[in-house]
XYZ file of N, CA and C in Angstrom:
831
model
N -3.322 91.693 218.654
C -2.197 91.953 217.759
C -0.875 91.732 218.473
N -0.730 92.354 219.686
C 0.529 92.201 220.399
C 0.711 90.786 220.919
N -0.405 90.083 221.254
C -0.275 88.711 221.737
C 0.324 87.820 220.660
N -0.155 87.978 219.411
C 0.390 87.182 218.319
C 1.848 87.521 218.089
N 2.169 88.809 218.076
C 3.539 89.247 217.841
C 4.482 88.728 218.910
N 4.082 88.865 220.172
C 4.970 88.438 221.248
C 5.142 86.935 221.261
N 4.099 86.209 220.927
C 4.218 84.760 220.863
C 5.201 84.323 219.810
N 5.116 84.917 218.629
C 6.055 84.586 217.561
C 7.474 84.954 217.945
N 7.627 86.095 218.613
C 8.961 86.532 219.017
C 9.591 85.544 219.980
N 8.823 85.113 220.962
C 9.372 84.193 221.949
C 9.638 82.821 221.357
N 8.795 82.395 220.416
C 9.047 81.117 219.761
C 10.373 81.148 219.023
N 10.620 82.266 218.308
C 11.889 82.400 217.606
C 13.049 82.541 218.555
N 12.829 83.259 219.649
C 13.905 83.479 220.609
C 14.345 82.183 221.263
N 13.391 81.346 221.628
C 13.729 80.083 222.272
C 14.517 79.188 221.325
N 14.185 79.258 220.040
C 14.927 78.455 219.067
C 16.400 78.833 219.057
N 16.700 80.127 219.258
C 18.087 80.582 219.313
C 18.836 79.918 220.473
N 18.117 79.672 221.568
C 18.774 79.269 222.808
C 18.597 77.788 223.135
N 18.311 76.984 222.133
C 18.096 75.557 222.362
C 19.336 74.917 222.981
N 19.121 73.966 223.886
C 20.250 73.330 224.558
C 19.978 71.846 224.739
N 21.032 71.079 224.988
C 20.908 69.625 225.119
C 20.289 69.242 226.450
N 20.553 70.006 227.514
C 20.042 69.683 228.835
C 19.057 70.752 229.292
N 18.066 70.312 230.072
C 17.079 71.243 230.590
C 17.754 72.297 231.458
N 17.381 73.546 231.257
C 18.003 74.625 232.012
C 17.095 75.843 231.995
N 17.468 76.858 232.752
C 16.749 78.123 232.759
C 17.371 79.060 231.726
N 16.542 79.573 230.848
C 16.996 80.498 229.814
C 16.500 81.894 230.178
N 17.423 82.820 230.333
C 17.060 84.191 230.681
C 16.800 85.009 229.417
N 15.626 85.628 229.378
C 15.235 86.482 228.259
C 15.012 87.893 228.790
N 15.772 88.853 228.289
C 15.599 90.243 228.677
C 14.478 90.877 227.878
N 13.549 91.509 228.567
C 12.347 92.069 227.944
C 12.295 93.562 228.245
N 12.397 94.400 227.216
C 12.451 95.855 227.388
C 11.214 96.480 226.755
N 10.448 97.218 227.559
C 9.226 97.855 227.063
C 8.827 98.966 228.024
N 8.019 99.941 227.558
C 7.563 100.991 228.471
C 6.591 100.433 229.498
N 6.913 100.611 230.756
C 6.042 100.194 231.852
C 5.506 101.402 232.617
N 5.954 102.573 232.224
C 5.465 103.825 232.788
C 5.434 104.845 231.657
N 4.732 105.950 231.866
C 4.655 106.964 230.827
C 3.495 106.726 229.872
N 3.462 107.507 228.792
C 2.327 107.517 227.877
C 2.078 106.235 227.124
N 3.091 105.400 226.979
C 2.931 104.144 226.238
C 2.915 102.928 227.154
N 2.677 103.142 228.443
C 2.721 102.035 229.403
C 1.708 100.946 229.085
N 0.535 101.329 228.566
C -0.477 100.325 228.230
C 0.028 99.368 227.155
N 0.762 99.910 226.196
C 1.293 99.060 225.128
C 2.350 98.106 225.668
N 3.201 98.617 226.546
C 4.194 97.754 227.168
C 3.548 96.660 227.998
N 2.460 97.015 228.687
C 1.751 96.036 229.501
C 1.120 94.955 228.627
N 0.516 95.354 227.505
C -0.073 94.383 226.578
C 0.991 93.428 226.045
N 2.129 93.999 225.697
C 3.202 93.187 225.140
C 3.703 92.163 226.163
N 3.889 92.604 227.396
C 4.359 91.676 228.426
C 3.324 90.586 228.702
N 2.051 90.958 228.777
C 1.003 89.963 229.013
C 0.969 88.927 227.886
N 1.140 89.391 226.647
C 1.175 88.460 225.529
C 2.332 87.491 225.635
N 3.487 87.998 226.036
C 4.667 87.144 226.181
C 4.458 86.100 227.273
N 3.932 86.550 228.406
C 3.739 85.619 229.523
C 2.647 84.589 229.205
N 1.623 85.007 228.489
C 0.581 84.060 228.099
C 1.145 82.988 227.174
N 1.961 83.401 226.215
C 2.559 82.420 225.302
C 3.414 81.416 226.073
N 4.208 81.908 226.984
C 5.060 81.013 227.772
C 4.229 80.037 228.603
N 3.115 80.507 229.140
C 2.245 79.640 229.935
C 1.614 78.550 229.075
N 1.145 78.930 227.895
C 0.451 77.979 227.026
C 1.388 76.965 226.380
N 2.652 77.329 226.220
C 3.588 76.473 225.492
C 4.719 75.949 226.371
N 4.531 75.984 227.670
C 5.595 75.576 228.592
C 6.049 74.141 228.355
N 5.127 73.266 227.972
C 5.469 71.853 227.785
C 6.229 71.590 226.480
N 6.330 72.611 225.631
C 6.980 72.443 224.336
C 8.452 72.853 224.354
N 8.975 73.168 225.519
C 10.329 73.707 225.624
C 11.365 72.648 225.979
N 11.003 71.388 225.877
C 11.968 70.321 226.106
C 12.521 70.274 227.514
N 11.727 70.707 228.481
C 12.178 70.709 229.868
C 12.824 72.006 230.302
N 13.182 72.863 229.361
C 13.758 74.162 229.710
C 12.687 75.070 230.314
N 13.108 76.050 231.071
C 12.210 77.087 231.574
C 12.721 78.443 231.109
N 11.799 79.360 230.910
C 12.144 80.711 230.469
C 11.924 81.680 231.616
N 12.935 82.438 231.941
C 12.807 83.500 232.934
C 12.787 84.831 232.198
N 11.639 85.502 232.233
C 11.486 86.789 231.568
C 11.885 87.893 232.540
N 12.934 88.633 232.213
C 13.433 89.703 233.075
C 13.054 91.031 232.435
N 12.141 91.763 233.066
C 11.531 92.950 232.472
C 12.234 94.217 232.938
N 12.467 95.124 231.986
C 13.015 96.440 232.297
C 12.173 97.517 231.609
N 12.004 98.637 232.293
C 11.162 99.741 231.822
C 11.968 100.686 230.929
N 11.524 100.838 229.671
C 12.195 101.782 228.764
C 11.582 103.176 228.849
N 10.466 103.316 229.537
C 9.779 104.577 229.832
C 9.258 105.291 228.591
N 10.109 105.766 227.696
C 9.674 106.649 226.606
C 10.608 106.483 225.411
N 10.237 107.087 224.266
C 11.154 107.077 223.121
C 12.440 107.823 223.455
N 13.542 107.390 222.915
C 14.836 107.994 223.213
C 15.749 106.925 223.751
N 16.972 106.900 223.264
C 17.831 105.757 223.490
C 18.428 105.522 224.856
N 18.797 106.544 225.650
C 19.623 106.295 226.836
C 19.059 105.302 227.844
N 17.774 105.402 228.174
C 17.200 104.512 229.190
C 17.159 103.080 228.682
N 16.703 102.897 227.457
C 16.642 101.548 226.880
C 18.037 100.960 226.713
N 18.980 101.784 226.305
C 20.350 101.306 226.126
C 20.947 100.855 227.454
N 20.722 101.648 228.502
C 21.229 101.272 229.827
C 20.585 99.975 230.314
N 19.294 99.824 230.043
C 18.602 98.593 230.436
C 19.175 97.388 229.709
N 19.419 97.545 228.413
C 19.987 96.444 227.630
C 21.388 96.090 228.119
N 22.178 97.112 228.420
C 23.537 96.876 228.911
C 23.516 96.088 230.219
N 22.609 96.480 231.105
C 22.494 95.789 232.395
C 22.017 94.350 232.223
N 21.069 94.142 231.341
C 20.559 92.791 231.102
C 21.629 91.880 230.513
N 22.445 92.434 229.632
C 23.491 91.632 228.982
C 24.646 91.342 229.936
N 25.122 92.370 230.629
C 26.349 92.212 231.419
C 26.106 91.658 232.819
N 25.024 92.084 233.479
C 24.791 91.640 234.854
C 23.859 90.433 234.931
N 22.765 90.490 234.176
C 21.802 89.386 234.217
C 22.208 88.223 233.317
N 23.128 88.487 232.387
C 23.616 87.442 231.475
C 22.480 86.815 230.655
N 21.578 87.670 230.155
C 20.489 87.141 229.333
C 21.046 86.570 228.031
N 20.361 85.581 227.504
C 20.782 84.966 226.250
C 20.063 85.567 225.052
N 18.978 86.260 225.312
C 18.154 86.862 224.268
C 17.607 88.180 224.795
N 17.493 89.177 223.919
C 16.761 90.405 224.223
C 15.534 90.464 223.323
N 14.438 91.006 223.852
C 13.235 91.149 223.040
C 12.397 92.309 223.569
N 11.211 92.492 222.969
C 10.338 93.606 223.327
C 10.599 94.797 222.424
N 10.565 95.988 222.994
C 10.898 97.293 222.407
C 9.769 97.835 221.519
N 9.102 98.855 222.015
C 8.045 99.559 221.287
C 8.627 100.579 220.316
N 9.589 101.379 220.779
C 10.016 102.558 220.025
C 11.303 102.334 219.234
N 11.323 102.848 218.012
C 12.477 102.670 217.129
C 13.775 103.256 217.680
N 13.787 104.480 218.243
C 15.054 104.994 218.776
C 15.656 104.083 219.841
N 14.801 103.426 220.612
C 15.297 102.510 221.635
C 15.960 101.298 220.999
N 15.317 100.739 219.982
C 15.907 99.593 219.279
C 17.226 99.973 218.622
N 17.289 101.163 218.055
C 18.510 101.621 217.390
C 19.654 101.775 218.385
N 19.345 102.217 219.591
C 20.397 102.390 220.603
C 20.925 101.052 221.107
N 20.099 100.028 221.041
C 20.482 98.700 221.523
C 21.311 97.942 220.495
N 21.158 98.268 219.222
C 21.799 97.505 218.140
C 23.304 97.300 218.328
N 24.091 98.339 218.638
C 25.536 98.108 218.803
C 25.870 97.172 219.961
N 25.049 97.190 221.000
C 25.307 96.337 222.163
C 25.132 94.863 221.821
N 24.057 94.540 221.106
C 23.825 93.126 220.783
C 24.819 92.629 219.743
N 25.314 93.540 218.914
C 26.355 93.156 217.954
C 27.634 92.787 218.692
N 28.039 93.647 219.626
C 29.278 93.403 220.371
C 29.181 92.158 221.246
N 28.022 91.962 221.873
C 27.852 90.832 222.794
C 27.421 89.550 222.090
N 27.058 89.671 220.818
C 26.558 88.530 220.031
C 25.327 87.905 220.688
N 24.427 88.786 221.132
C 23.174 88.364 221.751
C 22.036 88.571 220.756
N 21.213 87.574 220.493
C 20.070 87.753 219.601
C 19.086 88.785 220.158
N 18.572 89.634 219.291
C 17.633 90.685 219.658
C 16.416 90.552 218.740
N 15.289 90.133 219.316
C 14.065 89.902 218.545
C 13.093 91.047 218.818
N 12.904 91.923 217.840
C 12.067 93.111 218.006
C 10.598 92.735 217.855
N 9.785 93.161 218.815
C 8.355 92.875 218.777
C 7.528 94.005 218.175
N 8.067 95.210 218.084
C 7.237 96.313 217.594
C 7.999 97.348 216.769
N 9.090 97.891 217.250
C 9.756 99.044 216.628
C 9.827 98.899 215.105
N 9.208 99.860 214.371
C 8.921 99.635 212.961
C 9.758 100.366 211.935
N 10.787 101.126 212.332
C 11.634 101.766 211.324
C 12.334 100.687 210.505
N 12.220 100.793 209.196
C 12.598 99.674 208.323
C 14.056 99.256 208.461
N 14.978 100.227 208.556
C 16.398 99.888 208.453
C 17.003 99.302 209.729
N 16.225 99.217 210.813
C 16.785 98.726 212.080
C 17.390 97.340 211.925
N 16.752 96.480 211.166
C 17.258 95.111 211.021
C 18.566 95.058 210.240
N 18.927 96.150 209.582
C 20.223 96.221 208.897
C 21.339 96.706 209.815
N 21.004 97.086 211.032
C 21.993 97.662 211.935
C 22.828 96.613 212.662
N 22.380 95.365 212.630
C 23.119 94.299 213.311
C 22.712 92.948 212.744
N 23.666 92.037 212.578
C 23.310 90.674 212.149
C 22.577 89.897 213.231
N 22.508 90.465 214.431
C 21.862 89.787 215.555
C 20.405 90.194 215.744
N 19.885 91.041 214.855
C 18.518 91.540 215.006
C 17.563 90.834 214.046
N 16.423 90.414 214.586
C 15.298 89.931 213.788
C 14.044 90.667 214.260
N 13.050 90.751 213.387
C 11.809 91.443 213.762
C 10.625 90.555 213.397
N 9.646 90.475 214.287
C 8.477 89.636 214.044
C 7.194 90.467 213.961
N 7.330 91.767 213.769
C 6.158 92.627 213.723
C 5.999 93.240 212.337
N 6.246 94.503 212.171
C 5.907 95.230 210.949
C 6.970 96.287 210.684
N 6.875 96.940 209.531
C 7.630 98.168 209.297
C 6.646 99.275 208.936
N 7.069 100.521 209.095
C 6.205 101.655 208.787
C 5.792 101.670 207.320
N 6.615 101.101 206.466
C 6.326 101.123 205.032
C 5.067 100.348 204.686
N 4.776 99.294 205.395
C 3.621 98.467 205.038
C 2.311 99.239 205.162
N 2.122 99.939 206.269
C 0.890 100.703 206.458
C 0.894 101.979 205.627
N 2.036 102.680 205.592
C 2.096 103.953 204.885
C 1.864 103.820 203.394
N 2.492 102.841 202.787
C 2.385 102.677 201.332
C 0.957 102.323 200.917
N 0.356 101.355 201.600
C -0.992 100.930 201.213
C -2.016 102.021 201.495
N -1.785 102.837 202.540
C -2.687 103.944 202.813
C -2.600 104.988 201.711
N -1.395 105.194 201.173
C -1.230 106.122 200.065
C -1.972 105.671 198.825
N -1.834 104.402 198.498
C -2.553 103.859 197.337
C -4.065 103.960 197.533
N -4.531 103.610 198.712
C -5.970 103.623 198.990
C -6.532 105.044 198.905
N -5.795 106.008 199.442
C -6.267 107.395 199.420
C -6.452 107.896 197.995
N -5.508 107.553 197.119
C -5.578 108.018 195.735
C -6.616 107.256 194.919
N -6.658 105.942 195.093
C -7.511 105.108 194.238
C -8.949 104.981 194.730
N -9.136 104.919 196.045
C -10.458 104.610 196.588
C -11.139 105.793 197.280
N -10.366 106.757 197.748
C -10.950 107.865 198.497
C -11.084 109.135 197.666
N -10.570 109.112 196.465
C -10.698 110.260 195.579
C -9.824 111.439 195.928
N -8.771 111.229 196.685
C -7.878 112.326 197.063
C -6.901 112.622 195.924
N -6.933 113.826 195.430
C -5.996 114.238 194.382
C -4.721 114.834 194.983
N -4.883 115.516 196.108
C -3.738 116.112 196.806
C -3.746 115.667 198.267
N -2.575 115.690 198.872
C -2.456 115.311 200.284
C -1.336 116.101 200.935
N -1.455 116.272 202.237
C -0.378 116.804 203.070
C -0.087 115.749 204.135
N 1.178 115.567 204.455
C 1.540 114.652 205.534
C 2.072 115.443 206.723
N 1.721 114.997 207.912
C 2.253 115.556 209.148
C 2.822 114.424 209.975
N 3.979 114.637 210.579
C 4.638 113.512 211.246
C 5.471 113.975 212.431
N 5.560 113.103 213.420
C 6.498 113.300 214.515
C 7.904 113.114 213.960
N 8.767 114.073 214.258
C 10.051 114.171 213.554
C 11.122 113.267 214.176
N 11.025 111.981 213.861
C 12.064 111.013 214.222
C 11.960 109.849 213.247
N 12.870 108.865 213.279
C 12.964 107.901 212.170
C 11.673 107.225 211.734
N 10.826 106.691 212.635
C 9.619 106.045 212.122
C 8.652 107.010 211.452
N 8.615 108.253 211.925
C 7.771 109.249 211.277
C 8.229 109.544 209.861
N 9.533 109.685 209.683
C 10.080 109.927 208.350
C 9.833 108.734 207.434
N 9.983 107.529 207.976
C 9.688 106.313 207.213
C 8.232 106.292 206.765
N 7.339 106.609 207.686
C 5.909 106.509 207.418
C 5.466 107.456 206.310
N 5.908 108.715 206.380
C 5.464 109.666 205.358
C 6.149 109.419 204.017
N 7.371 108.886 204.037
C 8.029 108.515 202.778
C 7.270 107.383 202.100
N 6.821 106.425 202.893
C 6.042 105.309 202.348
C 4.711 105.794 201.792
N 4.045 106.672 202.546
C 2.777 107.220 202.070
C 2.961 107.954 200.747
N 3.978 108.798 200.667
C 4.220 109.560 199.438
C 4.472 108.643 198.250
N 5.247 107.578 198.465
C 5.524 106.633 197.381
C 4.224 105.992 196.876
N 3.393 105.540 197.803
C 2.148 104.902 197.406
C 1.160 105.875 196.792
N 1.042 107.069 197.386
C 0.063 108.059 196.930
C 0.421 108.604 195.550
N 1.663 109.004 195.377
C 2.062 109.586 194.097
C 2.183 108.518 193.015
N 2.524 107.292 193.405
C 2.546 106.201 192.444
C 1.167 105.879 191.906
N 0.132 106.219 192.675
C -1.249 105.975 192.256
C -1.892 107.212 191.638
N -1.089 108.252 191.401
C -1.591 109.424 190.696
C -1.859 110.647 191.533
N -1.669 110.576 192.855
C -1.881 111.735 193.710
C -0.645 112.620 193.795
N -0.769 113.727 194.512
C 0.343 114.660 194.684
C 0.415 115.106 196.141
N 1.566 114.869 196.788
C 1.797 115.369 198.143
C 2.293 116.804 198.029
N 1.516 117.755 198.528
C 1.837 119.168 198.331
C 2.598 119.780 199.502
N 2.681 119.080 200.622
C 3.438 119.592 201.765
C 3.669 118.436 202.739
N 4.741 118.540 203.513
C 5.041 117.552 204.548
C 5.541 118.308 205.772
N 4.866 118.135 206.903
C 5.071 119.001 208.061
C 5.603 118.213 209.258
N 6.841 118.476 209.714
C 7.307 117.881 210.974
C 6.581 118.523 212.149
N 6.137 117.697 213.099
C 5.314 118.195 214.205
C 5.940 117.853 215.553
N 7.176 118.280 215.758
C 7.823 118.080 217.040
C 8.375 116.687 217.225
N 8.939 116.441 218.419
C 9.569 115.168 218.724
C 8.622 114.207 219.413
N 9.111 112.993 219.706
C 8.232 111.937 220.217
C 7.976 111.934 221.719
N 8.731 112.681 222.499
C 8.625 112.530 223.954
C 7.317 113.061 224.514
N 6.904 114.243 224.079
C 5.670 114.838 224.577
C 4.793 115.254 223.403
N 3.488 115.026 223.532
C 2.558 115.442 222.484
C 2.521 116.965 222.420
N 2.733 117.548 221.236
C 2.716 119.004 221.123
C 1.292 119.532 221.004
N 1.154 120.843 220.962
C -0.102 121.464 220.557
C -0.160 121.351 219.033
N -1.073 120.534 218.537
C -1.137 120.294 217.099
C -1.815 121.424 216.327
N -2.404 122.386 217.026
C -3.236 123.399 216.373
C -2.531 124.146 215.239
N -1.318 124.706 215.432
C -0.709 125.453 214.321
C -0.401 124.585 213.109
N -0.040 123.338 213.329
C 0.245 122.442 212.210
C -1.033 122.110 211.436
N -2.091 121.813 212.177
C -3.347 121.433 211.535
C -4.009 122.634 210.853
N -3.860 123.819 211.435
C -4.416 125.015 210.800
C -3.729 125.276 209.463
N -2.440 125.053 209.411
C -1.687 125.184 208.150
C -2.239 124.236 207.095
N -2.573 123.039 207.502
C -3.151 122.066 206.571
C -4.538 122.511 206.120
N -5.368 122.919 207.060
C -6.727 123.350 206.722
C -6.709 124.497 205.721
N -5.781 125.423 205.905
C -5.694 126.578 205.006
C -5.340 126.174 203.580
N -4.582 125.084 203.423
C -4.166 124.637 202.085
C -5.191 123.721 201.418
N -6.162 123.221 202.181
C -7.296 122.453 201.671
C -6.904 121.246 200.807
N -6.081 120.340 201.317
C -5.811 119.115 200.559
C -7.006 118.169 200.654
N -7.031 117.175 199.778
C -8.088 116.178 199.879
C -7.919 115.306 201.101
N -6.672 114.932 201.407
C -6.375 114.060 202.541
C -5.228 114.623 203.372
N -5.278 114.349 204.657
C -4.205 114.722 205.578
C -3.723 113.438 206.244
N -2.505 113.008 205.888
C -1.926 111.782 206.430
C -1.073 112.132 207.641
N -1.366 111.505 208.778
C -0.682 111.841 210.032
C -0.037 110.606 210.639
N 1.238 110.742 210.994
C 1.904 109.734 211.821
C 2.323 110.370 213.133
N 1.941 109.733 214.235
C 2.451 110.079 215.563
C 2.780 108.773 216.275
N 3.646 108.802 217.289
C 4.010 107.556 217.970
C 2.883 107.018 218.829
N 2.998 105.737 219.143
C 2.039 105.114 220.042
C 2.049 105.835 221.384
N 0.879 105.972 221.989
C 0.791 106.641 223.274
C -0.209 107.784 223.244
N 0.097 108.865 223.947
C -0.867 109.941 224.150
C -1.031 110.890 222.967
N -0.145 110.803 221.977
C -0.247 111.710 220.837
C -1.563 111.538 220.074
N -2.041 110.300 219.963
C -3.177 110.001 219.089
C -4.432 110.780 219.471
N -4.725 110.882 220.755
C -5.917 111.597 221.194
C -5.850 113.062 220.788
N -4.670 113.657 220.873
C -4.500 115.050 220.480
C -4.733 115.269 219.002
N -4.326 114.308 218.189
C -4.541 114.400 216.741
C -6.030 114.459 216.422
N -6.789 113.500 216.929
C -8.213 113.422 216.613
C -8.979 114.636 217.141
N -8.662 115.055 218.357
C -9.395 116.168 218.960
C -9.099 117.489 218.258
N -7.848 117.688 217.829
C -7.508 118.918 217.112
C -8.188 118.947 215.752
N -8.209 117.817 215.081
C -8.890 117.695 213.785
C -10.362 118.073 213.917
N -11.008 117.598 214.980
C -12.422 117.897 215.193
C -12.633 119.354 215.575
N -11.818 119.863 216.490
C -12.029 121.224 216.997
C -11.819 122.292 215.932
N -10.951 122.016 214.959
C -10.709 122.983 213.882
C -11.706 122.855 212.733
N -12.612 121.903 212.832
C -13.616 121.738 211.780
C -13.039 121.269 210.459
N -11.986 120.486 210.519
C -11.322 120.066 209.281
C -12.170 119.083 208.478
N -12.940 118.243 209.165
C -13.820 117.324 208.446
C -14.870 118.104 207.658
N -15.475 119.091 208.292
C -16.483 119.908 207.611
C -15.876 120.695 206.457
N -14.574 120.987 206.558
C -13.889 121.719 205.491
C -13.495 120.806 204.332
N -13.751 119.508 204.463
C -13.481 118.580 203.369
C -12.121 117.928 203.392
N -11.391 118.060 204.512
C -10.069 117.436 204.632
C -10.231 116.096 205.349
N -9.887 115.008 204.688
C -10.035 113.667 205.261
C -8.783 113.297 206.055
N -8.973 112.872 207.299
C -7.856 112.466 208.153
C -7.586 110.980 207.974
N -6.345 110.653 207.617
C -5.938 109.266 207.400
C -4.572 109.045 208.050
N -4.151 107.794 208.132
C -2.831 107.522 208.699
C -2.643 106.049 208.978
N -1.530 105.686 209.615
C -1.363 104.323 210.111
C -2.201 104.138 211.369
N -2.304 102.910 211.830
C -3.159 102.613 212.971
C -2.726 103.234 214.279
N -1.548 103.839 214.315
C -1.090 104.508 215.541
C -2.043 105.620 215.966
N -2.755 106.237 215.009
C -3.646 107.340 215.378
C -5.039 106.855 215.778
N -5.291 105.550 215.655
C -6.566 104.991 216.119
C -6.318 103.748 216.977
N -5.277 103.783 217.783
C -4.938 102.603 218.586
C -6.032 102.298 219.602
N -6.190 101.008 219.880
C -7.285 100.546 220.732
C -7.304 101.216 222.096
N -6.135 101.466 222.658
C -6.062 102.014 224.013
C -6.489 103.479 224.080
N -6.614 104.143 222.932
C -6.951 105.563 222.903
C -8.341 105.843 222.330
N -8.930 104.890 221.609
C -10.165 105.151 220.868
C -11.316 105.623 221.751
N -11.515 104.981 222.875
C -12.653 105.327 223.719
C -12.581 106.780 224.177
N -11.390 107.229 224.496
C -11.220 108.606 224.937
C -11.383 109.633 223.830
N -11.249 109.207 222.581
C -11.393 110.130 221.451
C -12.852 110.482 221.182
N -13.762 109.564 221.488
C -15.174 109.821 221.255
C -15.478 110.108 219.796
N -16.317 111.130 219.565
C -16.759 111.464 218.212
C -15.616 111.928 217.312
N -14.513 112.351 217.918
C -13.389 112.847 217.119
C -12.812 111.766 216.213
N -12.990 110.495 216.587
C -12.422 109.401 215.795
C -13.335 108.944 214.664
N -14.588 109.373 214.671
C -15.542 108.924 213.654
C -15.114 109.424 212.276
N -15.012 108.510 211.328
C -14.655 108.881 209.963
C -13.175 108.842 209.656
N -12.332 108.680 210.670
C -10.887 108.572 210.434
C -10.592 107.202 209.818
N -9.768 107.165 208.786
C -9.433 105.914 208.103
C -7.947 105.636 208.272
N -7.634 104.430 208.753
C -6.233 104.055 208.962
C -5.956 102.671 208.389
N -4.679 102.397 208.169
C -4.214 101.070 207.755
C -3.210 100.590 208.787
N -3.314 99.321 209.157
C -2.395 98.803 210.170
C -2.294 97.298 210.050
N -1.373 96.710 210.784
C -1.177 95.264 210.769
C -1.903 94.618 211.941
N -2.334 93.387 211.738
C -2.951 92.605 212.811
C -2.483 91.168 212.700
């Protein structure tokens, strides 16, 4: 998934920087290289480098220098500082990468002022592309997975009621709004929506999930950010016996991401998600 996304991003980015004479084009690449989402950042970088290797002869003699900076975690300051350094000191012609929406949002004013193209490979909050005329996105928005999961839960899974739980920041709010639109448009009813802390550290999900179990909805839609949160979601769902209580766990693919599935074990069995590929 990330290989396709990064390839498309770089293809579009190079088009922005086309030149008459062969030259080196600097591309600033911002992604988590440490912390809970480091695996995703690593996948994204590998996809970008693979695309450049496979398509090197298609660049008209130009070469691409990928300059990587670590955004570490969700939250704007580190990513913003990295973008500022790439623009002002490294003189990059394009910025790309970015897993987390708050990071992309913090970068938006910088690329507007510098008139540098910013091609987002992942960050999925819908309105980010409206924050600057210099932003394009080649991945997805939270609405695509959330809305279709809502429709599917109501029409195909027999859920009459649902509760949503979400990490309380822009993509989480986007995701549950999309789910509610799809679910209620298909005849279901969202009876509660629970913010479950911020994106930096995975919380203890037990009190939130117990609240859901006590209300006995047909489905429990959960959004958490990419990284270590997903394992906590599945394990808490299993430990509280929510499946046996008749509560179906659903969500976007963030809660069943490939890098976390093996560690979830039996806790992931029966979880249904919608995602882009």
